[in-house]
Each structure stands twice: as C-alpha cells, then as structure tokens.
C-alpha cells in the first residue's frame, strides 16, 4: 500500500511538473521552472507520517523495572487535525509508576507507552491545524498517556502552547504537581493573608509548591517531614523556600502540638499525602472547623480519626484528585492557571528539586524514581 501511495505521488508530481509547459521547452528549463513544485509535493507527502519513535513500552502490569522495555515504534500517520510533537522532556511521577504496576485507578490499555506529562516541540502539523506551527513548544493539557517516547502524534485539542523561554524541566512538570498545589489552596477554604495551612510530605514537589504559593499569598505554612538521614538539610531547604515551621514526625510526639505554634495562627486547612500517623498529626494541628484534604497515600496506611475530632472539633475530611478536575469543562481556566504557574517559574518565584536524566539512562532514572537509590530528586527524562 505504501509503495502504491508513493508511486501515485510520483505520477501526480510529474504531471504537475510538465503542466502548462510547451512540449518544445528543453527539459533542463522544465526542471528549473518546476523544481519547487516537485519539492513541495514530496515534502507534503513526507509530512503525512511521523518519524519512528523510541519509546518505553510495557505489555503487562508489574514492577516497572521488570515489565518496561525501550523499543522503536513505527511511524504514525498524521491526520488533518493531528500534531506530531518531538518530545523534549518528561518526568517520572509516582502516578506513572502506579499505572505500570496496575494499582492506579485509571490506566491506559496495554501494550502502552509510559509517561503522562511532558513538553515537546511541534515537528509537523496536519492540514486542518490552526494556531500551532513547527517549532512551537507544547504540553499535553489535560495530561495524556504516552509521553515517554521521542515522537507523539495526537489531535491538536490535546496540546497547549507554552512560552519557549520557560525552563524545559519546569514546562515538562507544571501540571501534575504544581497545579495540584494551586487547586488545593484555592478550592476548599477561602484563604486570606495571615491564615495558616499545615501539610505532611512537605519535601515532595507538591509540598514545595504549596509552601511557595502560600507565601506569595501571605499564608503561613506548618510543614511535617519524615524522620530520616538529611532531615536537617531538608528543613533548611524548605525554610529557604518560605516555610514558617518544619517539624519531623518525632518532634510532634507531644501532648499539645498547638503549643509549638507560638504566635502563628492555628491552621484552618491541611494537606495529607502520606496517611497513617502523619495524617493524624495534621488533624491535631487543625483548628475548630478545619478541613484536611487528602491527595495521596504514600505510606499505604489508613487514616484514623478520633470521634472527638468529628464531634467537638467539627473537622471536615475530603479528597482531591487532579485528573477528575482536569476532566471537567475548565479548558480556559486550566490554560490560564498553567500560564500563571509557568510565569512564576520563569520569574524564579516557583522552583523545586529536579534531576534531568538523558533518555538513554532511563533504567537508572527509573531506579531513582522508584526509591531504589535512596532519596532522589524527581527524575525528568530529556530526549
């Protein structure tokens, strides 16, 4: 079939080449007159297919370091409304690992290409695409499966154009973590300057973003981290980002944690991504009528709530899942928030720990992301 299409393209091009030219015109002049037309026909044909793509693929669920493999995928047809994107960078998020393991609630059909967010450069566009041109930077918004590969072909509606002056690693990671932090600060309590929030998992990317976004709004942050080697350095780093207080879990093994606050107001809002005892510590900090939002469960331990917390403190417990929010009809609001966050990154007002790894070193980056090499920054694959 491909040979037939190529043959047809050649015939059409040759017909176009001699159309309107006198039969007595020398062949050399015909070639000079029509060379641009011929080049255009060949170029148009070649743009209808993406280049081959090097990708991280898995055929079954399991431990990512066991079930994934790097392989080459064949070219993909670029339809009228499609955009072919050459990926520049994509992170390895905990949710990516969970999808491969088969424990995340929403998973792509297999065989699947890993990855869910990232940034790329427009390589080619379909004939009906408007508003995007080769060379533009784009991100999948909402995030979309299959970003761990060198070329991605999807409809234009998937892609959001971003400012090319944004640091590549921040453009690649702006949605899953920073947008979660922003939405949680805005969606549950009408916070005002002078209020206080409390969170566990403060060294996570979401935690780091919460600290900085809260500070920009004049909101205090109380931060809880795990007891482990390097905790003093972690505290210093979070304080540098704008944290008011940082405690290890063992420091909070006191009867009245609120006595540690000093002049800082009691928190009205808490963020939990750990569960277990770390979630209980948030509940102890919250003031009367406070709310705890759970957006993760890294410890894989349940949240235990005392009866008095519900009856006498009137606490509210709820959850947040970014994918549900992204799936709602909020395209313009989503784009505006992403542009806002990327603007903060460009201005140096929003930053977080990242490590850029060459795609050829995927196996090493994956081991780091899975925690097999101790605590490591978020891994961002560079293609």
Phi, psi and omega in degrees: 000317181297319178297322178297316180297317179297317180298317178299318181298321180294318180298312179301317182296319180292323176297316179296326184299320186259356183296130176079008181252137180300139179298344182267358180290132179302144183301323181298323179288322177302316181297320180292319183292326189250007184298322180294321179297316180296317179299320181296319180296317180294319180297315180300321181292315184294332181286353183279355182226139177285162170292162172302153185237133173271124192220156171265115188240147171222143183254348181210160177279149180162191179297127186304326181286354178254318190265347181270153174212150177264125183216169178260130178259148182289165176303154181240140178294137177259106181281177188303321183262011185269156173233128175264121185243129172273111184293138178259317182201151177205137182276164168255101181268156174305323179293330175296316178297317179297323178297316180294322178292338180090014183253356179277142186301326181243123184225144177287155175294151180259152000293147185227155172262135181289172177093150186222338175220171181161184178227144179214174179247133180299123180264318181203156181229152174287167187294337183262001183284130178237145174089353176232145181223154175307135182103338177294149172266138181220156172232150174286121183217110002297161177306154186218140183297147172103027183272352178274062177203162187283330177225136179232131177244116177213165182298154182303327182299340180285332194259139174243128179288139179231160181293126183289349178279355177290135174306131188306316184292333177281322176299326182287340189237015191287337191271298193301316183263302181300321181291326174300314180299315182296315183294321181293325178291336187251343192264344191246320179228139176282081183290147176228163180304133182100343177288171182229140171241158176230143181212150167258177183059036189292340179277353177292167178298317177300315180300316178297321179291320178302314181303311185288319179292324177295315181300320179299335180262006181074024183258132179286152177228131173254127191235136182244130178234164179285156173279116178195171179299138179088010183294328179295319177295321179296319178299314181298320180295316181293323177297322179295327178286342179125008179294137176283312180221144176226126181234145166279160182300322182293331178292341184261012176277061179232162184291320184234093181293334181293341176291347179278349189284335183063235181272358180285130180300152176298142180294140176260342185220137179230149180238126183240123175235010186246311184086186179059219183297326181297327176288322178298325179295323176297316181298325178294326182285328190297143178280173176307128178079011181288169182232134172249125179255123178258127180233005178193172180212062188299328180282345184060025177250146183290162175270125179251127183237131178286153178299321182296329179297325178281315188282311189265328178265347178054046180283151176246131176245129181215178182229163177222132176229113185301322184299324178294317179295319181293333182282347180281171186278074183227039187301312182293318179296319179298314180297319180297318181291321178296316178299321179298313181295319179293327175297319177296321178296316180297326182276359180076015181266352177221116181214155180204163186286126178220153171230120180273128182236135176300144180302328179296340178259032183304316183301318179293316179299321180295317178300319178296317181295331180275359178081016182276356178234036181077187180291127182226154174296164175302135181271129178240118180283132176250123186270000000 
